Coordinates of C-alpha atoms in Angstrom, one line a residue:
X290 CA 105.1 154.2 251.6
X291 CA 106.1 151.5 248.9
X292 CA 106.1 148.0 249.0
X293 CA 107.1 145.3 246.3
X294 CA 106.5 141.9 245.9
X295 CA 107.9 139.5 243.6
X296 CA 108.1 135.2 243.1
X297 CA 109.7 133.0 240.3
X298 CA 109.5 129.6 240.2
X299 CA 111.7 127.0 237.6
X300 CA 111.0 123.2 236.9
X301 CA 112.5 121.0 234.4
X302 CA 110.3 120.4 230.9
X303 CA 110.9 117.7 228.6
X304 CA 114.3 115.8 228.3
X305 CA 116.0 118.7 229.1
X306 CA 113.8 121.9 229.6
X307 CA 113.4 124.9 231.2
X308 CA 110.1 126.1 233.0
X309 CA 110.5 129.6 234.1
X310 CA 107.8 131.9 235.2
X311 CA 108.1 135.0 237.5
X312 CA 105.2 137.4 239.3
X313 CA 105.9 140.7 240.4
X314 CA 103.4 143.8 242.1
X315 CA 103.8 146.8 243.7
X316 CA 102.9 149.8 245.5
X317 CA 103.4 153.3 245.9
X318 CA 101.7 156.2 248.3
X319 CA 101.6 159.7 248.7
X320 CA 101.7 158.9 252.8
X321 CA 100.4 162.1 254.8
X322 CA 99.6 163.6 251.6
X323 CA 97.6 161.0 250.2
X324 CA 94.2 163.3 251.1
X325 CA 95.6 165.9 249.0
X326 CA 95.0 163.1 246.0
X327 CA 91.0 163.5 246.3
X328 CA 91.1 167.4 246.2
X329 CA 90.3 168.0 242.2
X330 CA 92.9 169.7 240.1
X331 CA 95.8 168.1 242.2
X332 CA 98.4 165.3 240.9
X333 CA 99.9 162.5 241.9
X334 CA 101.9 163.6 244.8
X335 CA 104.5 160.8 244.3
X336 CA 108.2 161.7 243.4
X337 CA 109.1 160.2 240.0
X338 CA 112.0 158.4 240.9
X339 CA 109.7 156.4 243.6
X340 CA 106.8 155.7 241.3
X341 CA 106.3 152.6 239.1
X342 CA 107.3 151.5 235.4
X343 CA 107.2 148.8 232.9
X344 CA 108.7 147.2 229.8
X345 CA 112.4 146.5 229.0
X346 CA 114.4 143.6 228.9
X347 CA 113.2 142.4 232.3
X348 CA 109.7 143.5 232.4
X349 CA 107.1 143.1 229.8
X350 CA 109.4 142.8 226.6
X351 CA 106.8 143.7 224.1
X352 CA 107.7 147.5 225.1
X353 CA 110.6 149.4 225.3
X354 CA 112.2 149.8 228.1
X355 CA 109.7 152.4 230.7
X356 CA 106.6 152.9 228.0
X357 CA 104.3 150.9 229.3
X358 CA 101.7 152.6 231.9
X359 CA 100.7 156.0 232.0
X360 CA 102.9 158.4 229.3
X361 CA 102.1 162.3 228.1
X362 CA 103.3 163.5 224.6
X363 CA 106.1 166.6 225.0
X364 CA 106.2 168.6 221.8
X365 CA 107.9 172.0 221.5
X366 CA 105.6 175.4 221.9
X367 CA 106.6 176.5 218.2
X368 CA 105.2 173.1 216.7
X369 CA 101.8 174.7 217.9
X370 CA 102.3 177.9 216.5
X371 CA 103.9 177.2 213.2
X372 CA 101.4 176.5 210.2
X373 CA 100.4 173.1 208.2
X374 CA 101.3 170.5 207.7
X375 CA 104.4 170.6 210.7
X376 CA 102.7 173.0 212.7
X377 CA 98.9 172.9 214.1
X378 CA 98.1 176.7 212.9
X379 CA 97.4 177.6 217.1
X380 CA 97.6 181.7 217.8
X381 CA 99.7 182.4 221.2
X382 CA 96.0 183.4 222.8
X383 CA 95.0 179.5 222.1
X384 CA 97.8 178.0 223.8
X385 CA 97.9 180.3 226.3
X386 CA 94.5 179.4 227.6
X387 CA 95.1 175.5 226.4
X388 CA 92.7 175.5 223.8
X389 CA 94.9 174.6 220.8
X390 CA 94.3 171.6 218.9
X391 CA 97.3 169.4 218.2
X392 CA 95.3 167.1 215.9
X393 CA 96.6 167.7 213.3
X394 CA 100.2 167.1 213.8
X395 CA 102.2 164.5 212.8
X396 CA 102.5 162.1 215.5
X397 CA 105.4 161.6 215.2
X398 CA 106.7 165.2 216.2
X399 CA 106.2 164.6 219.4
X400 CA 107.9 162.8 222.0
X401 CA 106.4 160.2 224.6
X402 CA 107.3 160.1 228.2
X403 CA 106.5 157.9 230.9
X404 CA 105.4 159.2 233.8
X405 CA 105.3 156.2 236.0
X406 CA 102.3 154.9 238.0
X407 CA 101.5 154.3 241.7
X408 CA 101.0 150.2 240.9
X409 CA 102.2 147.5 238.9
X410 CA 101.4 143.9 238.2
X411 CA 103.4 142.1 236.2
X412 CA 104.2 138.1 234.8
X413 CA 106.1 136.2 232.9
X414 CA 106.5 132.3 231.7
X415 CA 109.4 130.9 229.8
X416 CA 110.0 128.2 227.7
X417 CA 114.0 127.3 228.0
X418 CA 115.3 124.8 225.0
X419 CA 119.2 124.0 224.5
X420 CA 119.9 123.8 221.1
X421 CA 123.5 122.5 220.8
X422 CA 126.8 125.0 220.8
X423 CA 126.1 127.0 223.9
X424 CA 122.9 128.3 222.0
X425 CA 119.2 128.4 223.8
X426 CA 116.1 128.9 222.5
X427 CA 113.4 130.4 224.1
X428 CA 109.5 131.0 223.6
X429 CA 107.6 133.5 226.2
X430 CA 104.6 135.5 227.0
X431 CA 104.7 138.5 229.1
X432 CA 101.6 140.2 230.8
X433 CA 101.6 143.5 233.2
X434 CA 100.4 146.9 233.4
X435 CA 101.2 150.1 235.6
X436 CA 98.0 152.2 236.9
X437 CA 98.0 156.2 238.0
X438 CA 96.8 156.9 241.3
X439 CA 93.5 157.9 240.3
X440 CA 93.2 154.8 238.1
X441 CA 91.2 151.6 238.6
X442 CA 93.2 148.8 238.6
X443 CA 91.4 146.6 236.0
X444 CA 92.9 143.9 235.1
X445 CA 91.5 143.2 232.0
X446 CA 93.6 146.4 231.1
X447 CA 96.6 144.3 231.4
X448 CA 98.9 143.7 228.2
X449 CA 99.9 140.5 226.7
X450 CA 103.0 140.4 224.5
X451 CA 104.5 137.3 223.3
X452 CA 107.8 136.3 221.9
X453 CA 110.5 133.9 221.2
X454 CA 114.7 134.4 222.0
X455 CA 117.7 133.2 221.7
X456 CA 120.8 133.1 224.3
X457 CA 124.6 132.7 223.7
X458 CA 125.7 130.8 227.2
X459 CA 129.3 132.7 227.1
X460 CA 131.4 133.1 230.1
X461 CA 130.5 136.2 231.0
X462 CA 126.8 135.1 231.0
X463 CA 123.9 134.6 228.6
X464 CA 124.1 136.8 225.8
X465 CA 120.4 137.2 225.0
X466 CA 118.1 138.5 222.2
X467 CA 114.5 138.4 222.3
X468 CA 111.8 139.9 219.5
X469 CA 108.4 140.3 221.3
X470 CA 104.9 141.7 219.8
X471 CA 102.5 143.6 221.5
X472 CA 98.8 143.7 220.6
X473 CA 97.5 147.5 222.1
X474 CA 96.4 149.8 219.7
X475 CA 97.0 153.6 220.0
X476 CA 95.8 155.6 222.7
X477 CA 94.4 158.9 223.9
X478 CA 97.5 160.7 225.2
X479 CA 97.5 164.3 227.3
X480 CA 99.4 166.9 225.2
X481 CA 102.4 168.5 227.4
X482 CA 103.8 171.7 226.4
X483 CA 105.8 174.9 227.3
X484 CA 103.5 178.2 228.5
X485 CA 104.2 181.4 227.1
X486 CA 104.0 184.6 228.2
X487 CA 104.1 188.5 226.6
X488 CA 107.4 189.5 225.7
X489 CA 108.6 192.7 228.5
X490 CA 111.6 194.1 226.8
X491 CA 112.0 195.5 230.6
X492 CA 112.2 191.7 232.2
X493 CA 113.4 189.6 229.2
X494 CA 115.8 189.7 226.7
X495 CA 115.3 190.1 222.8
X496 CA 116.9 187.1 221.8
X497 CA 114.2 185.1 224.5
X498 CA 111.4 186.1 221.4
X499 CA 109.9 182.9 219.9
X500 CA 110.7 182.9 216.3
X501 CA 108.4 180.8 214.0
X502 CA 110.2 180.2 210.3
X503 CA 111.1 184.4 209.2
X504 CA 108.7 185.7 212.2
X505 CA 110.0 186.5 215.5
X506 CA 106.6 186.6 217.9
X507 CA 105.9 189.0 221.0
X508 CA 106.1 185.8 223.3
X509 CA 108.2 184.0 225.6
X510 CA 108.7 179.8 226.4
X511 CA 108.6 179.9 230.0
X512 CA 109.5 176.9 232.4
X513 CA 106.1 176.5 233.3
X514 CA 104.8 173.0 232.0
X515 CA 101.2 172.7 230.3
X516 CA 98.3 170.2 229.3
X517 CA 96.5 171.0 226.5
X518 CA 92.1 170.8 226.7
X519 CA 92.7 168.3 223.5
X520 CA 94.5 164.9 223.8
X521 CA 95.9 163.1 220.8
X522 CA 95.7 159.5 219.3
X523 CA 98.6 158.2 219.6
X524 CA 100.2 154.4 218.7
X525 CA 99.5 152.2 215.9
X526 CA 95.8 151.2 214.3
X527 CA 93.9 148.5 215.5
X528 CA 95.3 145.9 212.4
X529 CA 98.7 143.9 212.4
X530 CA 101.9 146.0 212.5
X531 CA 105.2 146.0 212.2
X532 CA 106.1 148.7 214.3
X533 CA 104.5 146.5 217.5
X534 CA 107.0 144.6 217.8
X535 CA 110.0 145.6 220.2
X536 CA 113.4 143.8 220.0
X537 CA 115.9 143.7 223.3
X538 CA 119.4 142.7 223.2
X539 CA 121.1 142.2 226.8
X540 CA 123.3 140.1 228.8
X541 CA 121.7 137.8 231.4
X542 CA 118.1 136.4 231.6
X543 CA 114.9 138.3 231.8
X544 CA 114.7 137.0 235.1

Protein backbone atom coordinates (compact mmCIF):
# COMPACT_ATOMS: atom_id res chain seq x y z
CA UNK A 1 0.00 0.00 0.00
CA UNK A 2 1.43 3.55 -0.88
CA UNK A 3 -0.17 6.64 -1.43
CA UNK A 4 1.27 10.27 -2.28
CA UNK A 5 -0.08 13.45 -2.20
CA UNK A 6 1.23 16.60 -3.46
CA UNK A 7 -0.16 20.59 -4.21
CA UNK A 8 1.77 23.79 -5.48
CA UNK A 9 0.34 26.84 -5.85
CA UNK A 10 1.96 30.20 -7.78
CA UNK A 11 0.73 33.89 -7.62
CA UNK A 12 2.35 37.04 -8.88
CA UNK A 13 4.50 39.17 -6.10
CA UNK A 14 5.48 42.71 -6.63
CA UNK A 15 5.81 44.33 -10.12
CA UNK A 16 6.86 41.28 -11.49
CA UNK A 17 7.23 38.36 -9.00
CA UNK A 18 7.00 34.93 -8.51
CA UNK A 19 5.16 33.24 -5.50
CA UNK A 20 5.79 29.56 -5.47
CA UNK A 21 5.12 27.16 -2.75
CA UNK A 22 4.58 23.32 -3.01
CA UNK A 23 3.40 20.52 -0.19
CA UNK A 24 3.98 17.10 -0.63
CA UNK A 25 3.27 13.63 1.91
CA UNK A 26 3.32 10.24 1.75
CA UNK A 27 2.80 6.81 2.68
CA UNK A 28 4.10 3.47 2.69
CA UNK A 29 2.86 -0.11 4.23
CA UNK A 30 4.02 -3.41 4.88
CA UNK A 31 0.20 -4.58 3.74
CA UNK A 32 -0.49 -8.28 5.08
CA UNK A 33 2.66 -8.09 6.79
CA UNK A 34 2.27 -5.07 8.60
CA UNK A 35 1.60 -7.37 12.05
CA UNK A 36 4.91 -8.67 11.61
CA UNK A 37 6.13 -4.88 12.29
CA UNK A 38 5.01 -5.13 16.17
CA UNK A 39 6.82 -8.49 16.76
CA UNK A 40 10.34 -7.23 18.49
CA UNK A 41 13.55 -7.83 16.60
CA UNK A 42 11.75 -7.55 13.15
CA UNK A 43 12.39 -4.55 10.46
CA UNK A 44 10.62 -2.63 8.33
CA UNK A 45 9.18 -5.01 5.97
CA UNK A 46 9.06 -2.44 3.10
CA UNK A 47 11.13 -3.03 -0.07
CA UNK A 48 13.66 -0.18 -0.46
CA UNK A 49 12.88 0.90 -3.73
CA UNK A 50 9.06 1.52 -2.39
CA UNK A 51 10.01 3.34 0.75
CA UNK A 52 10.41 7.10 1.19
CA UNK A 53 13.43 9.74 0.86
CA UNK A 54 14.39 13.34 0.98
CA UNK A 55 16.73 16.05 -0.05
CA UNK A 56 18.12 16.86 -3.60
CA UNK A 57 17.40 19.41 -5.93
CA UNK A 58 13.61 18.97 -5.74
CA UNK A 59 13.19 18.10 -2.15
CA UNK A 60 14.54 19.77 0.86
CA UNK A 61 17.76 21.45 -0.73
CA UNK A 62 19.59 21.88 2.37
CA UNK A 63 20.70 18.01 1.98
CA UNK A 64 22.05 16.11 -0.59
CA UNK A 65 20.21 14.43 -2.62
CA UNK A 66 18.46 11.02 -0.34
CA UNK A 67 20.22 11.99 3.22
CA UNK A 68 17.62 13.23 4.84
CA UNK A 69 15.40 10.69 7.15
CA UNK A 70 16.56 7.67 8.64
CA UNK A 71 20.54 6.69 7.45
CA UNK A 72 23.01 3.78 9.04
CA UNK A 73 26.86 4.28 8.87
CA UNK A 74 28.63 1.23 6.58
CA UNK A 75 32.30 0.90 7.42
CA UNK A 76 34.45 -2.06 6.42
CA UNK A 77 35.05 -5.12 9.14
CA UNK A 78 38.92 -4.39 9.08
CA UNK A 79 38.36 -0.70 10.22
CA UNK A 80 37.21 -2.45 13.46
CA UNK A 81 39.89 -4.67 13.86
CA UNK A 82 42.83 -2.59 12.87
CA UNK A 83 44.50 -0.49 15.83
CA UNK A 84 44.51 3.47 16.59
CA UNK A 85 43.99 5.94 15.46
CA UNK A 86 42.28 4.32 11.83
CA UNK A 87 41.09 1.39 13.44
CA UNK A 88 38.91 1.04 16.82
CA UNK A 89 41.39 -1.71 18.38
CA UNK A 90 37.98 -4.50 18.38
CA UNK A 91 39.23 -8.41 18.69
CA UNK A 92 37.15 -10.71 16.09
CA UNK A 93 35.21 -12.15 19.43
CA UNK A 94 33.89 -8.34 19.95
CA UNK A 95 32.46 -7.93 16.68
CA UNK A 96 31.32 -11.17 16.39
CA UNK A 97 28.97 -10.74 19.27
CA UNK A 98 28.43 -6.82 18.28
CA UNK A 99 30.10 -5.46 21.17
CA UNK A 100 32.85 -3.35 19.54
CA UNK A 101 33.01 0.14 19.97
CA UNK A 102 33.37 2.30 16.94
CA UNK A 103 33.87 5.54 18.98
CA UNK A 104 36.73 6.14 18.33
CA UNK A 105 36.97 6.28 14.64
CA UNK A 106 37.24 8.89 12.57
CA UNK A 107 33.89 9.72 11.34
CA UNK A 108 34.71 10.18 8.52
CA UNK A 109 35.79 6.52 7.61
CA UNK A 110 32.57 5.60 7.35
CA UNK A 111 30.04 5.85 4.82
CA UNK A 112 26.30 7.04 5.35
CA UNK A 113 23.37 5.43 3.75
CA UNK A 114 19.84 6.22 3.57
CA UNK A 115 17.64 3.77 4.25
CA UNK A 116 14.38 5.40 3.41
CA UNK A 117 11.39 5.76 5.62
CA UNK A 118 7.64 4.61 5.57
CA UNK A 119 6.50 8.64 5.56
CA UNK A 120 7.31 11.93 4.37
CA UNK A 121 6.13 15.43 4.73
CA UNK A 122 7.66 17.87 2.91
CA UNK A 123 7.30 22.08 1.81
CA UNK A 124 8.60 24.47 0.04
CA UNK A 125 8.02 28.54 -0.70
CA UNK A 126 9.83 30.52 -3.31
CA UNK A 127 10.55 33.83 -3.92
CA UNK A 128 11.00 34.30 -7.95
CA UNK A 129 12.83 37.82 -9.00
CA UNK A 130 13.88 38.52 -12.75
CA UNK A 131 16.95 40.25 -12.75
CA UNK A 132 17.54 41.44 -16.41
CA UNK A 133 19.46 39.05 -19.19
CA UNK A 134 17.49 35.89 -18.89
CA UNK A 135 18.91 35.72 -15.17
CA UNK A 136 16.42 35.03 -11.93
CA UNK A 137 16.96 35.26 -8.56
CA UNK A 138 15.51 33.32 -6.09
CA UNK A 139 15.23 33.26 -2.08
CA UNK A 140 13.60 29.92 -0.46
CA UNK A 141 12.97 27.95 2.64
CA UNK A 142 12.53 24.27 2.60
CA UNK A 143 10.95 22.13 5.44
CA UNK A 144 10.39 18.12 5.49
CA UNK A 145 11.40 15.06 7.13
CA UNK A 146 11.01 11.20 6.44
CA UNK A 147 10.05 8.88 9.59
CA UNK A 148 10.75 4.84 9.98
CA UNK A 149 7.91 2.76 10.53
CA UNK A 150 8.41 2.43 14.09
CA UNK A 151 8.87 6.24 14.43
CA UNK A 152 6.53 8.96 15.71
CA UNK A 153 5.83 11.31 13.30
CA UNK A 154 6.61 14.53 15.23
CA UNK A 155 6.57 17.29 13.52
CA UNK A 156 8.59 19.37 15.47
CA UNK A 157 11.35 16.91 14.13
CA UNK A 158 10.96 18.46 10.82
CA UNK A 159 14.02 20.40 9.16
CA UNK A 160 14.14 23.87 8.00
CA UNK A 161 16.84 24.85 5.44
CA UNK A 162 16.93 28.01 3.77
CA UNK A 163 18.58 29.47 0.68
CA UNK A 164 18.84 31.75 -2.13
CA UNK A 165 19.44 30.77 -6.24
CA UNK A 166 20.00 31.77 -9.32
CA UNK A 167 18.43 30.51 -12.81
CA UNK A 168 19.73 31.01 -16.41
CA UNK A 169 16.26 30.99 -18.56
CA UNK A 170 18.04 29.18 -21.66
CA UNK A 171 16.25 27.38 -24.29
CA UNK A 172 16.49 24.27 -23.08
CA UNK A 173 15.10 25.37 -19.69
CA UNK A 174 16.16 27.10 -16.52
CA UNK A 175 19.63 26.37 -15.77
CA UNK A 176 19.57 26.60 -11.97
CA UNK A 177 21.95 26.87 -8.88
CA UNK A 178 20.87 27.04 -5.52
CA UNK A 179 23.17 27.17 -2.05
CA UNK A 180 21.01 26.15 0.88
CA UNK A 181 21.97 25.72 4.82
CA UNK A 182 20.67 23.37 7.12
CA UNK A 183 20.59 23.91 10.89
CA UNK A 184 20.62 19.90 12.37
CA UNK A 185 23.36 19.06 14.33
CA UNK A 186 24.95 15.53 14.31
CA UNK A 187 23.10 12.53 15.25
CA UNK A 188 23.21 9.15 16.90
CA UNK A 189 23.63 6.73 13.88
CA UNK A 190 23.41 2.58 13.97
CA UNK A 191 26.83 1.17 13.00
CA UNK A 192 26.48 -1.41 9.91
CA UNK A 193 29.05 -3.83 9.35
CA UNK A 194 30.18 -7.22 7.68
CA UNK A 195 29.97 -10.52 10.24
CA UNK A 196 32.76 -12.80 10.35
CA UNK A 197 33.11 -16.09 10.78
CA UNK A 198 36.28 -18.85 11.68
CA UNK A 199 38.30 -19.48 8.87
CA UNK A 200 37.62 -23.67 7.58
CA UNK A 201 40.42 -24.24 5.32
CA UNK A 202 37.92 -27.25 4.34
CA UNK A 203 34.90 -24.67 3.18
CA UNK A 204 36.91 -21.43 2.31
CA UNK A 205 39.67 -20.46 0.56
CA UNK A 206 43.13 -19.01 1.92
CA UNK A 207 43.08 -15.95 0.12
CA UNK A 208 39.22 -15.28 1.83
CA UNK A 209 41.55 -14.61 5.32
CA UNK A 210 41.04 -11.02 6.57
CA UNK A 211 44.40 -9.46 6.53
CA UNK A 212 44.86 -6.34 8.92
CA UNK A 213 48.30 -4.28 7.87
CA UNK A 214 51.29 -7.50 7.92
CA UNK A 215 48.66 -9.93 9.79
CA UNK A 216 46.51 -12.21 7.98
CA UNK A 217 43.61 -13.27 10.77
CA UNK A 218 41.79 -16.76 11.14
CA UNK A 219 38.49 -15.02 9.97
CA UNK A 220 36.19 -14.58 7.18
CA UNK A 221 33.87 -11.25 5.87
CA UNK A 222 30.71 -12.99 5.23
CA UNK A 223 27.65 -11.46 3.37
CA UNK A 224 25.77 -11.42 6.37
CA UNK A 225 25.08 -7.59 7.34
CA UNK A 226 25.39 -6.39 11.18
CA UNK A 227 24.49 -3.54 13.75
CA UNK A 228 26.75 -2.95 16.22
CA UNK A 229 25.38 -2.59 20.36
CA UNK A 230 27.16 1.08 20.07
CA UNK A 231 25.88 3.83 17.70
CA UNK A 232 28.10 6.70 16.68
CA UNK A 233 27.72 10.64 16.60
CA UNK A 234 27.68 11.57 13.63
CA UNK A 235 27.24 15.28 11.65
CA UNK A 236 28.54 18.48 12.56
CA UNK A 237 28.44 20.32 16.24
CA UNK A 238 25.78 22.20 17.39
CA UNK A 239 27.73 25.88 16.30
CA UNK A 240 27.73 27.48 12.71
CA UNK A 241 29.31 25.43 9.95
CA UNK A 242 30.44 25.44 6.81
CA UNK A 243 30.05 21.97 5.98
CA UNK A 244 25.95 22.54 6.49
CA UNK A 245 25.52 24.04 3.65
CA UNK A 246 24.68 21.89 0.43
CA UNK A 247 24.96 23.37 -3.10
CA UNK A 248 22.67 21.87 -6.22
CA UNK A 249 23.24 22.57 -9.73
CA UNK A 250 20.37 21.30 -12.21
CA UNK A 251 18.28 22.15 -15.08
CA UNK A 252 14.60 23.00 -14.44
CA UNK A 253 12.90 24.32 -11.27
CA UNK A 254 12.71 22.76 -7.86
CA UNK A 255 9.20 22.40 -8.55
Amino acid sequence: DRAIAEGTLYSGFGRSGVFAARIRGGWVGAGAFEALLQTPGTFDLVHPQKRFYAGGANSVRGFAQGRLGPRVLTIDPVRLLGPGPEGAGCNPSELMDLSCDPTSINEGRFVPRPTGGTRVLEGNLELRFPIGLNLEWVTFTDVGQVWGGRDEVDLSKLEVTPGVGVRYLSPVGPIRIDLAYRFGAGEPLAVVTSQLEVFDPNVHEESDRIRIDDNVIPYIRTHELTALNTSMLFGEASSFSFRRFQLHISIGQAF
